[in-house]
PDB file of C-alpha atoms in Angstrom:
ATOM      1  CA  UNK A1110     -33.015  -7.185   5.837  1.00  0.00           C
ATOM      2  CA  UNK A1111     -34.527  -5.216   8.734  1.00  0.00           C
ATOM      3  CA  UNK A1112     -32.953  -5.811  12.240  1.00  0.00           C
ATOM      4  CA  UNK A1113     -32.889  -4.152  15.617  1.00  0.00           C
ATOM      5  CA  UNK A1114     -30.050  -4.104  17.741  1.00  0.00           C
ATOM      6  CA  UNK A1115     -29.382  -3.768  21.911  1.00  0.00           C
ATOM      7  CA  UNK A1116     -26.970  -3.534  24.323  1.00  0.00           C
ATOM      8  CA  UNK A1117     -27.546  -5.427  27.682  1.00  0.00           C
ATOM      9  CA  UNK A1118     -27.891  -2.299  30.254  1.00  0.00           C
ATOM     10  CA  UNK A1119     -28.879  -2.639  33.706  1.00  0.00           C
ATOM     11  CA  UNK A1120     -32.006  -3.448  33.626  1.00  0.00           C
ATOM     12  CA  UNK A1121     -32.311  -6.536  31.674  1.00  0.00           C
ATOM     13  CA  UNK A1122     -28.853  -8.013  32.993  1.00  0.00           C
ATOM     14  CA  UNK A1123     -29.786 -11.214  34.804  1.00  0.00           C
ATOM     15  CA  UNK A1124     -33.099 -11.626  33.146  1.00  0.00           C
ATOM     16  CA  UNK A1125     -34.179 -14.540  30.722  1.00  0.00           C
ATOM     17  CA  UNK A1126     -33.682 -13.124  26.766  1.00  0.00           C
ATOM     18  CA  UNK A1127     -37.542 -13.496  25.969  1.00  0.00           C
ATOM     19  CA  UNK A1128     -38.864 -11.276  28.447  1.00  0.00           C
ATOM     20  CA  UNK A1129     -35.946  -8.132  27.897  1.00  0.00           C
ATOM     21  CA  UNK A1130     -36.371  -8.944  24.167  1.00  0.00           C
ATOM     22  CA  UNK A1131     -40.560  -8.808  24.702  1.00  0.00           C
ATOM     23  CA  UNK A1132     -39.844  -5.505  26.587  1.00  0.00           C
ATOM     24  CA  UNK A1133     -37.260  -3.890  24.078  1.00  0.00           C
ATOM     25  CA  UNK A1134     -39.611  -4.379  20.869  1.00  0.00           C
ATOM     26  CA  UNK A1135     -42.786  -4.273  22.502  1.00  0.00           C
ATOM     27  CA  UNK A1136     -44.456  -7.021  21.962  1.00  0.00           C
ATOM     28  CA  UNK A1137     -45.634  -9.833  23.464  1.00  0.00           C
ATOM     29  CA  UNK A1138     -43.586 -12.229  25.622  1.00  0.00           C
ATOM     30  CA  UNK A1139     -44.750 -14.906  23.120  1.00  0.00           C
ATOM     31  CA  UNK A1140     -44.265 -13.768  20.251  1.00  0.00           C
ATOM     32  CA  UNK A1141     -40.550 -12.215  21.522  1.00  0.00           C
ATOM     33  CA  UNK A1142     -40.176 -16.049  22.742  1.00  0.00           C
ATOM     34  CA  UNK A1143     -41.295 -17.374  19.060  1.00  0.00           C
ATOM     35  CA  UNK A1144     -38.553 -15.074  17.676  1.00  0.00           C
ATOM     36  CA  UNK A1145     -35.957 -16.920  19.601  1.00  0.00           C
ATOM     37  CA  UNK A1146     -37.352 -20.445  18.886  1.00  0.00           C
ATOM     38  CA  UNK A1147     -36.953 -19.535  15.015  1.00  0.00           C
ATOM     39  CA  UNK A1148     -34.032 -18.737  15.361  1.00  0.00           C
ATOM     40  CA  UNK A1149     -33.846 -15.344  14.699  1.00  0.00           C
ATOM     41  CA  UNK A1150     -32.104 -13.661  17.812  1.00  0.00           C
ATOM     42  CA  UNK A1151     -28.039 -13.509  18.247  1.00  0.00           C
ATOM     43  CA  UNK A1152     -27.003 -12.862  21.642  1.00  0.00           C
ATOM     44  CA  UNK A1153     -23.210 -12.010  21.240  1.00  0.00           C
ATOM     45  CA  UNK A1154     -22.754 -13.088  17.753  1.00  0.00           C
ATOM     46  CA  UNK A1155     -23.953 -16.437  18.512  1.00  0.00           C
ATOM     47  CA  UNK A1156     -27.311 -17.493  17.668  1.00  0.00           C
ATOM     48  CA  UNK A1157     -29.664 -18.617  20.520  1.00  0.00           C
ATOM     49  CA  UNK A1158     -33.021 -20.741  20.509  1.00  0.00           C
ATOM     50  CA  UNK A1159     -33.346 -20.799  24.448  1.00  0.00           C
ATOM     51  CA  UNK A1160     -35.330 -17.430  25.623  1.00  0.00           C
ATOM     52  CA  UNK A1161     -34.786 -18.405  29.076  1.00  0.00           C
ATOM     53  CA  UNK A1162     -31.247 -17.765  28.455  1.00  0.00           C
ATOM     54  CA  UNK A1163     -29.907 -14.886  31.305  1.00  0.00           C
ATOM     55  CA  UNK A1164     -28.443 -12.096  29.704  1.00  0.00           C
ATOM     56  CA  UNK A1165     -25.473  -9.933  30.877  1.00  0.00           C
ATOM     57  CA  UNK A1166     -24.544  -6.713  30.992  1.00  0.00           C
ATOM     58  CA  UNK A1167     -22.777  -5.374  27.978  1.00  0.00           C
ATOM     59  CA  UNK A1168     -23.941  -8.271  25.655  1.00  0.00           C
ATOM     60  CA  UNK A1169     -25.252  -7.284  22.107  1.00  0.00           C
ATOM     61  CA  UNK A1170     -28.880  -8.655  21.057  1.00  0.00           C
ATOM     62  CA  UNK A1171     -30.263  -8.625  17.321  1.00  0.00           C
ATOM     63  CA  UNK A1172     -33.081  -9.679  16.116  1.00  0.00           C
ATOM     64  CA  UNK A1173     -33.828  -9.708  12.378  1.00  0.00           C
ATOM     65  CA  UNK A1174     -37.439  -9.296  12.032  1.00  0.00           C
ATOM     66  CA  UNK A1175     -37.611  -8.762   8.467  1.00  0.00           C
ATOM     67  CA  UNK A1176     -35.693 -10.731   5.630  1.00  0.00           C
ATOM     68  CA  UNK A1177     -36.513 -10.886   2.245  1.00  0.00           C
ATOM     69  CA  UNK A1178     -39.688  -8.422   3.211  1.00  0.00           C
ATOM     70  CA  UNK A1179     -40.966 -11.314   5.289  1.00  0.00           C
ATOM     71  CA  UNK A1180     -41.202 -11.999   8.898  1.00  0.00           C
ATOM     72  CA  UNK A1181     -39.090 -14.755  10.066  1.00  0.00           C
ATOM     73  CA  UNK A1182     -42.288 -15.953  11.749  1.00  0.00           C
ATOM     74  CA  UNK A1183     -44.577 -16.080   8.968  1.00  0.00           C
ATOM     75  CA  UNK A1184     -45.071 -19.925   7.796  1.00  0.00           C
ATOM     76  CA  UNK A1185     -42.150 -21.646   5.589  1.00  0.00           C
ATOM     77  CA  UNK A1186     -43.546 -21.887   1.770  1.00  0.00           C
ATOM     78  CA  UNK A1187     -45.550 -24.934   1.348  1.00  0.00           C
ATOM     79  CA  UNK A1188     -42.911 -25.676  -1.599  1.00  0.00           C
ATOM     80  CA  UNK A1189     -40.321 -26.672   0.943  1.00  0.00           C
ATOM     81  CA  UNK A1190     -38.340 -29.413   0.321  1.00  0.00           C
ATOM     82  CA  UNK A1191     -38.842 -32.572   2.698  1.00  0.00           C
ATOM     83  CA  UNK A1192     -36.046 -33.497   4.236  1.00  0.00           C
ATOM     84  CA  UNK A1193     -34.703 -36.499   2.998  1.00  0.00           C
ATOM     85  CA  UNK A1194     -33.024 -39.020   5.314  1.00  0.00           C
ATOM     86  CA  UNK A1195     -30.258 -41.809   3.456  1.00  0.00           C
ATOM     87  CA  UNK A1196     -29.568 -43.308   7.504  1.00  0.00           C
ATOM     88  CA  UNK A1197     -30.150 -42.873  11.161  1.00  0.00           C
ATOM     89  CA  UNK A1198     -29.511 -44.644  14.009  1.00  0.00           C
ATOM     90  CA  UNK A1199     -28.531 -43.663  18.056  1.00  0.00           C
ATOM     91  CA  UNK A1200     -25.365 -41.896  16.865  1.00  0.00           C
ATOM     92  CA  UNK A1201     -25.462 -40.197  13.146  1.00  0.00           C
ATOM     93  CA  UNK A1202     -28.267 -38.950  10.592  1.00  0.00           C
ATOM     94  CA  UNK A1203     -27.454 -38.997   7.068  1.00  0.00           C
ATOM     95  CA  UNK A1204     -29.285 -36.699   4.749  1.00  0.00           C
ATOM     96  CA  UNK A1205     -29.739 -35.644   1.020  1.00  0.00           C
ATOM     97  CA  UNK A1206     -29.388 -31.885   0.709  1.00  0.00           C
ATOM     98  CA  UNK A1207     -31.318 -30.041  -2.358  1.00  0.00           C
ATOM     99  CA  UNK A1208     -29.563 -27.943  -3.831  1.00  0.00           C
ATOM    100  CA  UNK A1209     -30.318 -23.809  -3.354  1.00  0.00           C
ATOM    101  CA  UNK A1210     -30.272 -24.769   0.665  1.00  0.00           C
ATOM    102  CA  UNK A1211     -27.213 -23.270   2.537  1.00  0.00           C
ATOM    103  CA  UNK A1212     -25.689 -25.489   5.395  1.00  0.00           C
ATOM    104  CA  UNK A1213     -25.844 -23.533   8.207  1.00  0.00           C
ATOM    105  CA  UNK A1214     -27.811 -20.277   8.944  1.00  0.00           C
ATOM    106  CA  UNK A1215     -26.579 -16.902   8.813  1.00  0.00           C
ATOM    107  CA  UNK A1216     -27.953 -13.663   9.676  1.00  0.00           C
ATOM    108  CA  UNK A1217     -29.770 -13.163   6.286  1.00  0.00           C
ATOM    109  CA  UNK A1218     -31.322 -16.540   6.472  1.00  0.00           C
ATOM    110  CA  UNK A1219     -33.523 -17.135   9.588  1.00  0.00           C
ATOM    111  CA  UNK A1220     -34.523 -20.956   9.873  1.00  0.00           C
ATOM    112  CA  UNK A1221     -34.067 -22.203   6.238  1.00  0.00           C
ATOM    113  CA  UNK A1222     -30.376 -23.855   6.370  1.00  0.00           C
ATOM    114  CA  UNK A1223     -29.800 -27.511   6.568  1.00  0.00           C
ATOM    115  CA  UNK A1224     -28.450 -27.713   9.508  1.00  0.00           C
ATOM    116  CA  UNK A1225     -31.989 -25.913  10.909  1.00  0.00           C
ATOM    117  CA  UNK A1226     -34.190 -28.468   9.025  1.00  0.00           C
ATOM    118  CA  UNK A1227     -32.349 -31.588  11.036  1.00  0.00           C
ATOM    119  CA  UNK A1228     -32.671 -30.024  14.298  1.00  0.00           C
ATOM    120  CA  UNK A1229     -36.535 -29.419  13.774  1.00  0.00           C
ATOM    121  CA  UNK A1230     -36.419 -33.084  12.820  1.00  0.00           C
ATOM    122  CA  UNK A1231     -34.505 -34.113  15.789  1.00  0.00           C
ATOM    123  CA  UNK A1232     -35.878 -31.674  18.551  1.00  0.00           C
ATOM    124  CA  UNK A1233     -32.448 -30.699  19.107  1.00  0.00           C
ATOM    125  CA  UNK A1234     -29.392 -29.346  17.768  1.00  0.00           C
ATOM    126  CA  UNK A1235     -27.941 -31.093  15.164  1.00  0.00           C
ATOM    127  CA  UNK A1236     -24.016 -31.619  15.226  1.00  0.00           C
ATOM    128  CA  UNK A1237     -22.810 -30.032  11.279  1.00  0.00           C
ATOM    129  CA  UNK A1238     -19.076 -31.374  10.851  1.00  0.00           C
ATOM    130  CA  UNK A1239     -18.509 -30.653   7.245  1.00  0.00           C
ATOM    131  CA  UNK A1240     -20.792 -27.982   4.584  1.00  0.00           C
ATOM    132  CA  UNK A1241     -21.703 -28.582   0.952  1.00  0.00           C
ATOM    133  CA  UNK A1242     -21.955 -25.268  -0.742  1.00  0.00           C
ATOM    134  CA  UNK A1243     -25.570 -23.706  -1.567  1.00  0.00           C
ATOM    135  CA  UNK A1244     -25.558 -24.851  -4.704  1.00  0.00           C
ATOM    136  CA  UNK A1245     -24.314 -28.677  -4.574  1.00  0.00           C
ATOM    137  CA  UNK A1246     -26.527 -31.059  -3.499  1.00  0.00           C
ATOM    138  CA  UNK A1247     -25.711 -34.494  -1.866  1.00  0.00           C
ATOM    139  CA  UNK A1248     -24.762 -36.434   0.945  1.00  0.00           C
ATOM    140  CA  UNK A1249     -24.222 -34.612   4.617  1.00  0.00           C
ATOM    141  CA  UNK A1250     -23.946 -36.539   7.685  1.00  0.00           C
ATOM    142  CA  UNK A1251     -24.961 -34.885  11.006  1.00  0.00           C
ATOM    143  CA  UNK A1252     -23.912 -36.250  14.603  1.00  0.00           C
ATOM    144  CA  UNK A1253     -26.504 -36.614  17.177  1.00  0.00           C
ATOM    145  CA  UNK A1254     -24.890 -36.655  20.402  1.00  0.00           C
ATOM    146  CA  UNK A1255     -21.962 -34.720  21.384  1.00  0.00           C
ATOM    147  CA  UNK A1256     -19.315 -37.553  21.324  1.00  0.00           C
ATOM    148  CA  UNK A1257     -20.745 -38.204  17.976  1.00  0.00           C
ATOM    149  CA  UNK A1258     -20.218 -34.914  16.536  1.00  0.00           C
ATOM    150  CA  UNK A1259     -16.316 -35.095  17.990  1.00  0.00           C
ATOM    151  CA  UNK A1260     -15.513 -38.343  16.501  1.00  0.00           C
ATOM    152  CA  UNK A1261     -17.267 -37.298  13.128  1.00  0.00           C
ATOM    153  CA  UNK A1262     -15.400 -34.252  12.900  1.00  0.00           C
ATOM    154  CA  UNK A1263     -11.847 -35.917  13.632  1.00  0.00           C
ATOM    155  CA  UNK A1264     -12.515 -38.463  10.758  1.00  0.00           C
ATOM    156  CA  UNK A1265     -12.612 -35.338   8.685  1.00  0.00           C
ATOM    157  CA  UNK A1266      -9.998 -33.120   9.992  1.00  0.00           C
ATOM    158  CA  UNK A1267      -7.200 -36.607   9.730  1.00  0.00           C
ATOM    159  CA  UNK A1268      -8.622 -37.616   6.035  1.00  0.00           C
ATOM    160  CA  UNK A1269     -10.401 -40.642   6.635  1.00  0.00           C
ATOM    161  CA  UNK A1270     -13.748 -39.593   5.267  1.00  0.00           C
ATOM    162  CA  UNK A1271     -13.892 -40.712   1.647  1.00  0.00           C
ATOM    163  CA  UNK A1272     -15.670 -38.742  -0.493  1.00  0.00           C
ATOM    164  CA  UNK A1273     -16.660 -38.994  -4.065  1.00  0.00           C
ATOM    165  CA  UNK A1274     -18.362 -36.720  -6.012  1.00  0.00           C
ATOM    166  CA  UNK A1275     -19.901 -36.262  -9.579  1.00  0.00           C
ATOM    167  CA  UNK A1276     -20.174 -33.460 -11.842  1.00  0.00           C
ATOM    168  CA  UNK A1277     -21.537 -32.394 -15.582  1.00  0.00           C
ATOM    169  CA  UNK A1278     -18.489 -29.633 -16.838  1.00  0.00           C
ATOM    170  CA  UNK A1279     -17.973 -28.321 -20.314  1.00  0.00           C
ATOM    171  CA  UNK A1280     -16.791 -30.697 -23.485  1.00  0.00           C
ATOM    172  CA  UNK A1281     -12.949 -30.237 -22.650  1.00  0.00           C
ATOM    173  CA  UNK A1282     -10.413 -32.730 -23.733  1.00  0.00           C
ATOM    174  CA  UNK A1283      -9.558 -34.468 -20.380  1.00  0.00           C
ATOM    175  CA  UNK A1284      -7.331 -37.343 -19.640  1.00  0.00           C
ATOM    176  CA  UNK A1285      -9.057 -40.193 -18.679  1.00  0.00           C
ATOM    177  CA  UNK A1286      -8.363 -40.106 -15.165  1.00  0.00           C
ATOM    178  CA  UNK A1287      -5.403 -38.056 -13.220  1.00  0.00           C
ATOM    179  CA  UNK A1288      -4.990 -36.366 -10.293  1.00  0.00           C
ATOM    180  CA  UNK A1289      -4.908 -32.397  -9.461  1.00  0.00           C
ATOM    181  CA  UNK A1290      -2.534 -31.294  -6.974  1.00  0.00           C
ATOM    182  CA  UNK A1291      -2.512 -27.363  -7.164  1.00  0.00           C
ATOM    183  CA  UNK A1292      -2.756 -24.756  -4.320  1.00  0.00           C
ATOM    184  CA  UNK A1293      -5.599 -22.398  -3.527  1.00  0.00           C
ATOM    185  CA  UNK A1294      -5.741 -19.276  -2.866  1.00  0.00           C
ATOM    186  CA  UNK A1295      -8.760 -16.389  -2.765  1.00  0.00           C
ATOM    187  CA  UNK A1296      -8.412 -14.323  -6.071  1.00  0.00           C
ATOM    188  CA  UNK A1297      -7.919 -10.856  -5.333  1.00  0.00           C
ATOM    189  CA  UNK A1298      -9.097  -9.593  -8.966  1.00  0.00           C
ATOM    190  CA  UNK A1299     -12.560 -11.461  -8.301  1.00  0.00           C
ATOM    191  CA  UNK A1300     -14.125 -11.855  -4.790  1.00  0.00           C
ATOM    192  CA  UNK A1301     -15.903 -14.401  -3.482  1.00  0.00           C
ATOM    193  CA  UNK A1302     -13.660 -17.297  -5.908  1.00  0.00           C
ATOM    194  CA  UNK A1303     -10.624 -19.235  -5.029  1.00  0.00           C
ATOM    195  CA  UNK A1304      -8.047 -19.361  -7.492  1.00  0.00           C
ATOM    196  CA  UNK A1305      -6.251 -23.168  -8.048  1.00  0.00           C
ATOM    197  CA  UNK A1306      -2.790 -22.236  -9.361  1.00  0.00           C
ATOM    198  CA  UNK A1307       1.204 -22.443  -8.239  1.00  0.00           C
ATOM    199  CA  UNK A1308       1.812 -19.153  -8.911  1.00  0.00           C
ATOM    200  CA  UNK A1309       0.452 -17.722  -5.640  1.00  0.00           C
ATOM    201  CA  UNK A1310       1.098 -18.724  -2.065  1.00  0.00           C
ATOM    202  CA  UNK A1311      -1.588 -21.053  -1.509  1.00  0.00           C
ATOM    203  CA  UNK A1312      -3.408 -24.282   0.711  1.00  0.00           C
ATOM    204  CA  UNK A1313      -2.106 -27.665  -0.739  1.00  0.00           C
ATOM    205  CA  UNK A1314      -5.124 -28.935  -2.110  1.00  0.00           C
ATOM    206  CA  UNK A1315      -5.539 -32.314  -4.240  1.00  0.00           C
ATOM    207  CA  UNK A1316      -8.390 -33.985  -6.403  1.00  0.00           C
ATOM    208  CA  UNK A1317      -8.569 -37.211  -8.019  1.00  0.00           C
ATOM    209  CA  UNK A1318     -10.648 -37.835 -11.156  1.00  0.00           C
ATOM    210  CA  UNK A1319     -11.916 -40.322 -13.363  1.00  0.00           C
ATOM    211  CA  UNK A1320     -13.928 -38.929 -16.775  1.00  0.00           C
ATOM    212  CA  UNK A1321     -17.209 -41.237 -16.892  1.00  0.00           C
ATOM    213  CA  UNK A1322     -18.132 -39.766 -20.435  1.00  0.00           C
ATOM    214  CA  UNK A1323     -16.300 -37.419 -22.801  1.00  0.00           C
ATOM    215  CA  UNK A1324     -18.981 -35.838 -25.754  1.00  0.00           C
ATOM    216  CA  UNK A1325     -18.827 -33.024 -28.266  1.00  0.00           C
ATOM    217  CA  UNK A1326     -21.688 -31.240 -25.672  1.00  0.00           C
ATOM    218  CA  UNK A1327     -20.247 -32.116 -22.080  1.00  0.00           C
ATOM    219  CA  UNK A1328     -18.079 -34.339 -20.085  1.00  0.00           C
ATOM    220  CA  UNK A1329     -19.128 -36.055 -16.790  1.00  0.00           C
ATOM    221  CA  UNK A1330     -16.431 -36.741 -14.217  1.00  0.00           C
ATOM    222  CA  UNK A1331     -16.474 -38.619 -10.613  1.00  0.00           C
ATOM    223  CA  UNK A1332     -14.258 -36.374  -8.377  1.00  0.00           C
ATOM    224  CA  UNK A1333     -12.365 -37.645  -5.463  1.00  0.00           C
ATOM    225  CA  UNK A1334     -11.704 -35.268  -3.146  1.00  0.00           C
ATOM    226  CA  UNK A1335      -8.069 -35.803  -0.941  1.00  0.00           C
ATOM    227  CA  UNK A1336      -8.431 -32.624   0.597  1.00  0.00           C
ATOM    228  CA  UNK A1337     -11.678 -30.530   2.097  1.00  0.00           C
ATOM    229  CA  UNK A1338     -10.780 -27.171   0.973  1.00  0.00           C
ATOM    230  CA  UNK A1339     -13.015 -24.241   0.079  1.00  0.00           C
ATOM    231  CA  UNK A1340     -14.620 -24.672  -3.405  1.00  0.00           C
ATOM    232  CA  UNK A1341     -11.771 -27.045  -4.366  1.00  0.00           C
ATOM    233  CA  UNK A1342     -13.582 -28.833  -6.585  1.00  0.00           C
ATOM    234  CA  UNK A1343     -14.857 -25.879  -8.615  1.00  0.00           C
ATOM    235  CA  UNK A1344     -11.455 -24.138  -8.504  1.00  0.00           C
ATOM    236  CA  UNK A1345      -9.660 -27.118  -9.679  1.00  0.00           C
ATOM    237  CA  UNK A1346     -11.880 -28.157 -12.418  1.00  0.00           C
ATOM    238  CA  UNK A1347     -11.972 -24.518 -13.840  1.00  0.00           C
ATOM    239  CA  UNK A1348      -7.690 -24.195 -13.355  1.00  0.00           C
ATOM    240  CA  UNK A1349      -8.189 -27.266 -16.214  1.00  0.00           C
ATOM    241  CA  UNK A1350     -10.237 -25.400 -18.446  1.00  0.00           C
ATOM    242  CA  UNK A1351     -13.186 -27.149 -17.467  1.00  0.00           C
ATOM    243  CA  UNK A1352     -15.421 -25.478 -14.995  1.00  0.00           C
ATOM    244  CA  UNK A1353     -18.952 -26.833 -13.767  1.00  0.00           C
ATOM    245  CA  UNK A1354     -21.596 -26.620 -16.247  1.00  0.00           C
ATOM    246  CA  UNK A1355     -24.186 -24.143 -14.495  1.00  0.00           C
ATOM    247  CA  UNK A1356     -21.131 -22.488 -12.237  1.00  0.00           C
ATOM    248  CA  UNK A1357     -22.267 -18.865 -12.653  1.00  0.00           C
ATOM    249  CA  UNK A1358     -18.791 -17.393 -10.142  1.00  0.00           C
ATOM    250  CA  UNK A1359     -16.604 -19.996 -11.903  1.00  0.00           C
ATOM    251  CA  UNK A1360     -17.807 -19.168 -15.428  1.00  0.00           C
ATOM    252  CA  UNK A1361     -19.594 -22.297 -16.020  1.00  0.00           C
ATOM    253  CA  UNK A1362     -21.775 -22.552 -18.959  1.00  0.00           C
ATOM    254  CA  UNK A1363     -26.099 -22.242 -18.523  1.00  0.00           C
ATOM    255  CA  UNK A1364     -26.589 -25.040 -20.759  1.00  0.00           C
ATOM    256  CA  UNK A1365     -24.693 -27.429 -22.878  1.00  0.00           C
ATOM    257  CA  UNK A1366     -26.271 -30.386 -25.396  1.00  0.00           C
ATOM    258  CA  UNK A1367     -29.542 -28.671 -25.248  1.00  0.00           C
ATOM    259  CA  UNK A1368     -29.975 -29.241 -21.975  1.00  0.00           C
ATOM    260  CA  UNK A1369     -30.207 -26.639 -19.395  1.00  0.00           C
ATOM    261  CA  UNK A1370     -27.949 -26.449 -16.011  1.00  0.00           C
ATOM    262  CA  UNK A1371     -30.242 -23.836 -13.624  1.00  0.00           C
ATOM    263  CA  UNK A1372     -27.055 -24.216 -10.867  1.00  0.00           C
ATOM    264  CA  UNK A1373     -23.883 -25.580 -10.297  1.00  0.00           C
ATOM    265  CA  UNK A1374     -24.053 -29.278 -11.157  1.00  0.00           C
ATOM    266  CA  UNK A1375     -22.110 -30.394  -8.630  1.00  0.00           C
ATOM    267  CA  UNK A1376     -23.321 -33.637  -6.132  1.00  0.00           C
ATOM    268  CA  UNK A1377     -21.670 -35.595  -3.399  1.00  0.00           C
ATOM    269  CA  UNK A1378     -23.063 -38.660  -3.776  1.00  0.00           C
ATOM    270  CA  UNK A1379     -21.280 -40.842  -1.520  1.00  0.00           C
ATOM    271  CA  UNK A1380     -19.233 -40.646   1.811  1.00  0.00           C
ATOM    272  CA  UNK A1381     -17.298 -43.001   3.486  1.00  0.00           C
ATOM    273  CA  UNK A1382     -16.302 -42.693   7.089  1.00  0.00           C
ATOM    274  CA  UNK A1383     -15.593 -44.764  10.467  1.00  0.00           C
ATOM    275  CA  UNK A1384     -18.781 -44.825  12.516  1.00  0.00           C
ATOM    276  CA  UNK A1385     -18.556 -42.733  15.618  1.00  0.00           C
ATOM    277  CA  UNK A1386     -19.542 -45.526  18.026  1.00  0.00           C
ATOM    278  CA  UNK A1387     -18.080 -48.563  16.647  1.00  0.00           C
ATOM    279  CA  UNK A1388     -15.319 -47.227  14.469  1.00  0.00           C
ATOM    280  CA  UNK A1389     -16.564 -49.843  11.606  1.00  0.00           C
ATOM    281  CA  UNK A1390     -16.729 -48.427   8.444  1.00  0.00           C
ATOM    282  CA  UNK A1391     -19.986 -46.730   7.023  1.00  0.00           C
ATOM    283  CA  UNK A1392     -21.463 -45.206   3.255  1.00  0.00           C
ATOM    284  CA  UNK A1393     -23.823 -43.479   2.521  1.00  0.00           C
ATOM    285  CA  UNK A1394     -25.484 -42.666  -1.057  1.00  0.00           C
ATOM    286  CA  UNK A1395     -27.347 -40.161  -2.534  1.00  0.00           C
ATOM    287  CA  UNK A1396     -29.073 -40.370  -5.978  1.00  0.00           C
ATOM    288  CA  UNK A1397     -28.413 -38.379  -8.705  1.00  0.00           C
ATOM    289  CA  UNK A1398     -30.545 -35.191  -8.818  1.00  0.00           C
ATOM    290  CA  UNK A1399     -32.643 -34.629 -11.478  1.00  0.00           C
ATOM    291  CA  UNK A1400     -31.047 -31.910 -13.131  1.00  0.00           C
ATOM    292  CA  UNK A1401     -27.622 -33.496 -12.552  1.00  0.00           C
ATOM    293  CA  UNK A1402     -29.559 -36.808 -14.226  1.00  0.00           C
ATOM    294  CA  UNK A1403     -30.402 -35.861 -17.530  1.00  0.00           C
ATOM    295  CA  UNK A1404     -26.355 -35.052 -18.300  1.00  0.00           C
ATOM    296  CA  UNK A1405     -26.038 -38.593 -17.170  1.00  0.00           C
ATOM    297  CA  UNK A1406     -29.356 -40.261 -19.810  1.00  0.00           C
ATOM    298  CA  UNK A1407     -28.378 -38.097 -22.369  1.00  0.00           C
ATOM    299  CA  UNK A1408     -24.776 -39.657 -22.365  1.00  0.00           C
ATOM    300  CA  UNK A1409     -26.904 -43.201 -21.844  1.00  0.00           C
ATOM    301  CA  UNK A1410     -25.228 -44.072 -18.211  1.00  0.00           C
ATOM    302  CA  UNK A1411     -27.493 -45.365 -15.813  1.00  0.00           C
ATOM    303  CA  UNK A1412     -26.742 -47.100 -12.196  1.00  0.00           C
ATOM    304  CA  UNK A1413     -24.410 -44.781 -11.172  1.00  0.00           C
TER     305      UNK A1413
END
């Protein structure tokens, strides 16, 4: 990734970010101002889409102008996926996200996140109150106004969003249903993984789960999350000798009946919550992907 880095001095304190930035790199006001719009300038840490924004003395610009050995500006691949919308109304937007899309940028990923591709669609910044990892696809709900945002995040942080989840893991003898109430904690032998076991110091974290088919290949469970913790699901599923099929951190296998499993084949497909405005209950589904879908033919269960 190639980026370029400034201090606020004097001379650009008090003057909007697109024309210092346009000065600083040399280039055109409009093309410093396109930077910004995309997404790809941090003022502070924080990243900012307003180039009239007045800068102060002593604040920290970057810009990443090259990621991936492309410009941030040059035009998204025509293979995009179109956003697809499960609800909207004055308050909330429901959406299906792919799979390989993260949920919110970062500085390696300039105007390709989820959270990106719903405030294009709105004109506006969309309100992110919960994140599916990269890999899982599946429900994500968005608020649209401020108060909306709050509310939607409080039904999180108390517990009252219901989520269920389904996943394709390897063919391990399970009980038919249970429940998995076992700490996380990062593993320090293997970075980037959590860790589901009592032995350490960890989060409380508990799953519910009910096994929809159990074969000689693969199993495929509904997962009911009680807790929002950091890869719970994965952690928990592989702490019971079963992780997700396609799982490359949590040693999930590639393929399993035949059938191949390119990522992790996880998907939220429903959430439950009170709406924001009314407090009435609301759900929104998302169908099975189809990589996720074939797991579910070849064990012959449809309608899920």
């Amino acid at each position: 990734m190639k980026r370029r880095t400034f201090r606020v001095e004097a001379a650009h304190t008090g003057r909007p970010l697109g024309e210092a930035l346009a000065e600083e790199l040399g280039v055109p006001r409009e093309e410093a101002e396109r930077l910004v719009g995309v997404g790809a300038v941090y003022v502070a840490g924080r990243r900012s889409r307003d180039a009239g924004t007045r800068l102060t003395a002593g604040q920290v610009v970057t810009v990443v102008l090259e990621e991936g050995g492309q410009s941030p500006l040059a035009a998204p691949p025509a293979s995009a996926p179109t956003l697809r919308i499960l609800h909207e109304d004055a308050d909330i937007i429901a959406v299906d996200k792919p799979a390989g899309m993260t949920a919110q940028p970062t500085e390696g990923r300039v105007g390709d996140s989820l959270v990106d591709r719903v405030g294009e669609y709105l004109k506006r910044p969309a309100g992110l109150v919960h994140r599916l990892d990269r890999e899982t696809s599946g429900v994500t709900v968005f608020g649209k106004t401020p108060q909306a945002t709050t509310a939607l995040a409080e039904e999180f942080r108390e517990g009252r969003a219901r989520k269920r989840y389904l996943a394709a893991v390897g063919p391990v003898p399970l009980p038919a249903q249970g429940t998995i109430d076992l700490p996380l904690s990062k593993d320090p032998s293997r970075p980037g993984r959590w860790r589901a076991t009592r032995a350490a110091n960890g989060i409380p974290a508990l799953t519910e789960y009910r096994v929809l088919h159990a074969g000689p290949d693969f199993c495929l469970v509904e997962l009911l999350p009680r807790t929002g913790r950091t890869h719970q699901l994965r952690a928990h599923l592989t702490a019971l000798g079963a992780p997700i099929l396609g799982d490359k951190r949590y040693g999930g296998a590639s393929r399993a009946g035949g059938i191949e499993a390119p990522r992790c084949l996880l998907h939220a497909q429903a959430l439950e919550l009170g709406h924001p405005r009314t407090g009435a209950p609301v759900r929104f589904e998302a169908p099975i992907p189809e990589d996720l879908a074939r797991f579910f033919a070849a064990a012959g269960i449809t309608g899920r």
